[in-house]
Amino acid sequence: MPQAELGILFGASGSGKTFVALDYAFAIARGRDWRGNRVKKGRVMVIAAEGGSGIGKRAQAYSDHHGFNLSKVENFRTITAAPDFLNDDDISEVIAEIKRHGETALIVVDTLAQVSPGANENTSEDMSRVLANI
């Protein structure tokens, strides 16, 4: 994946999107090749808006499987709340939290539906605003 302003990982419910995103995120945070591709090490922020309470268990399972100490990964942070990306105050809080940790190479938003409550994902007005705020 090239460095870009915005990318979207999509698929059917239950298809493993979060684990793919975590796999990629940990590769960047640890500076390890991802699926045979070079990776530039950098800080990662995961906004675990869907199932935020379970992100720790998923991250621990991932680190156990790959044999590294999760507590030693300094470049990986999470936000376990579900900010509303249609709400300027929520966006300001997210930006402040990200900036508090320094320059960030990757921000994962999981899921788009959870950070856009009440938005009609079939209208360009709502989704344009959400995507612009992301």
Coordinates of C-alpha atoms in Angstrom, one line a residue:
M1 CA 0.0 0.0 0.0
P2 CA 1.4 3.4 -0.9
Q3 CA 1.5 6.2 1.6
A4 CA -1.8 8.0 1.0
E5 CA -4.2 10.4 2.8
L6 CA -7.0 7.9 2.8
G7 CA -7.5 4.2 2.2
I8 CA -10.5 2.0 2.8
L9 CA -10.5 -1.7 3.7
F10 CA -13.9 -3.2 3.1
G11 CA -15.5 -6.6 3.0
A12 CA -18.4 -8.6 4.3
S13 CA -19.2 -8.7 8.0
G14 CA -17.1 -11.2 9.8
S15 CA -14.5 -11.5 7.0
G16 CA -11.5 -10.5 9.2
K17 CA -11.1 -6.8 8.2
T18 CA -10.1 -5.9 11.8
F19 CA -7.4 -8.6 11.9
V20 CA -6.0 -7.5 8.5
A21 CA -5.9 -3.9 9.7
L22 CA -4.2 -5.0 13.0
D23 CA -1.7 -7.1 11.0
Y24 CA -0.8 -4.1 8.9
A25 CA -0.8 -1.7 11.8
F26 CA 1.5 -3.9 13.9
A27 CA 3.9 -4.2 10.9
I28 CA 4.2 -0.4 10.7
A29 CA 4.4 0.0 14.5
R30 CA 7.1 -2.6 14.8
G31 CA 8.9 -1.7 11.5
R32 CA 8.5 -5.3 10.2
D33 CA 7.8 -6.4 6.6
W34 CA 4.1 -6.9 5.9
R35 CA 3.3 -9.9 3.7
G36 CA 6.7 -9.8 2.1
N37 CA 6.6 -6.0 1.5
R38 CA 9.0 -3.5 3.1
V39 CA 7.4 -1.2 5.7
K40 CA 8.5 2.1 7.1
K41 CA 8.3 2.1 10.9
G42 CA 6.0 4.7 12.4
R43 CA 3.5 5.5 15.0
V44 CA 0.0 3.9 14.7
M45 CA -3.3 5.0 16.2
V46 CA -6.3 2.6 16.1
I47 CA -9.7 4.1 16.7
A48 CA -11.5 1.0 17.9
A49 CA -15.0 2.4 17.6
E50 CA -16.6 -1.0 17.2
G51 CA -15.9 -3.4 20.0
G52 CA -13.4 -1.1 21.6
S53 CA -13.3 -3.1 24.8
G54 CA -12.2 -6.2 22.8
I55 CA -9.2 -4.5 21.0
G56 CA -6.9 -5.3 23.8
K57 CA -7.7 -9.0 23.6
R58 CA -7.3 -9.0 19.8
A59 CA -4.0 -7.2 20.1
Q60 CA -2.8 -9.7 22.8
A61 CA -3.9 -12.7 20.7
Y62 CA -2.0 -11.2 17.7
S63 CA 1.2 -10.6 19.7
D64 CA 1.0 -14.1 21.3
H65 CA 0.5 -15.7 17.8
H66 CA 3.5 -13.7 16.4
G67 CA 5.7 -14.1 19.5
F68 CA 6.3 -10.5 20.6
N69 CA 5.7 -8.7 23.8
L70 CA 2.8 -6.3 23.2
S71 CA 3.9 -4.0 26.0
K72 CA 7.2 -3.4 24.2
V73 CA 5.5 -1.9 21.1
E74 CA 5.8 1.8 21.9
N75 CA 4.4 3.0 18.5
F76 CA 0.9 1.4 18.9
R77 CA -1.9 3.3 20.6
T78 CA -5.7 2.9 20.7
I79 CA -8.7 5.0 21.3
T80 CA -11.5 2.7 22.5
A81 CA -14.3 5.3 22.3
A82 CA -16.6 5.8 19.3
P83 CA -16.2 9.4 18.3
D84 CA -18.8 11.0 16.1
F85 CA -17.1 12.2 13.0
L86 CA -20.0 14.5 12.3
N87 CA -19.4 16.3 15.6
D88 CA -16.7 19.0 15.6
D89 CA -16.1 18.5 19.4
D90 CA -15.5 14.8 19.0
I91 CA -13.2 15.4 16.0
S92 CA -11.2 18.0 18.0
E93 CA -10.7 15.5 20.9
V94 CA -9.5 12.8 18.5
I95 CA -7.1 15.2 16.8
A96 CA -5.8 16.3 20.2
E97 CA -5.2 12.7 21.3
I98 CA -3.4 11.8 18.1
K99 CA -1.2 14.9 18.3
R100 CA -0.4 14.2 22.0
H101 CA 1.5 11.1 20.8
G102 CA 3.4 12.8 18.0
E103 CA 3.6 12.3 14.3
T104 CA 1.5 9.4 13.2
A105 CA 2.1 7.2 10.2
L106 CA -1.2 5.3 10.2
I107 CA -4.6 5.9 11.7
V108 CA -7.1 3.0 11.6
V109 CA -10.8 3.8 12.0
D110 CA -12.7 0.7 12.8
T111 CA -15.5 1.0 11.7
L112 CA -16.8 3.8 9.5
A113 CA -20.3 3.0 10.5
Q114 CA -19.5 3.5 14.2
V115 CA -17.9 6.9 13.7
S116 CA -20.8 8.2 11.7
P117 CA -23.9 7.4 13.8
G118 CA -27.1 8.6 12.2
A119 CA -25.4 9.4 8.9
N120 CA -27.0 8.1 5.8
E121 CA -24.2 6.2 4.1
N122 CA -26.1 6.4 0.8
T123 CA -26.1 10.2 0.5
S124 CA -23.1 12.1 -0.5
E125 CA -23.8 15.0 1.9
D126 CA -23.4 12.9 5.1
M127 CA -20.6 10.7 3.9
S128 CA -18.6 13.6 2.3
R129 CA -18.6 15.3 5.6
V130 CA -17.5 12.2 7.5
L131 CA -14.7 11.4 5.0
A132 CA -13.6 15.1 5.0
N133 CA -13.3 14.9 8.8
I134 CA -11.4 11.7 8.6

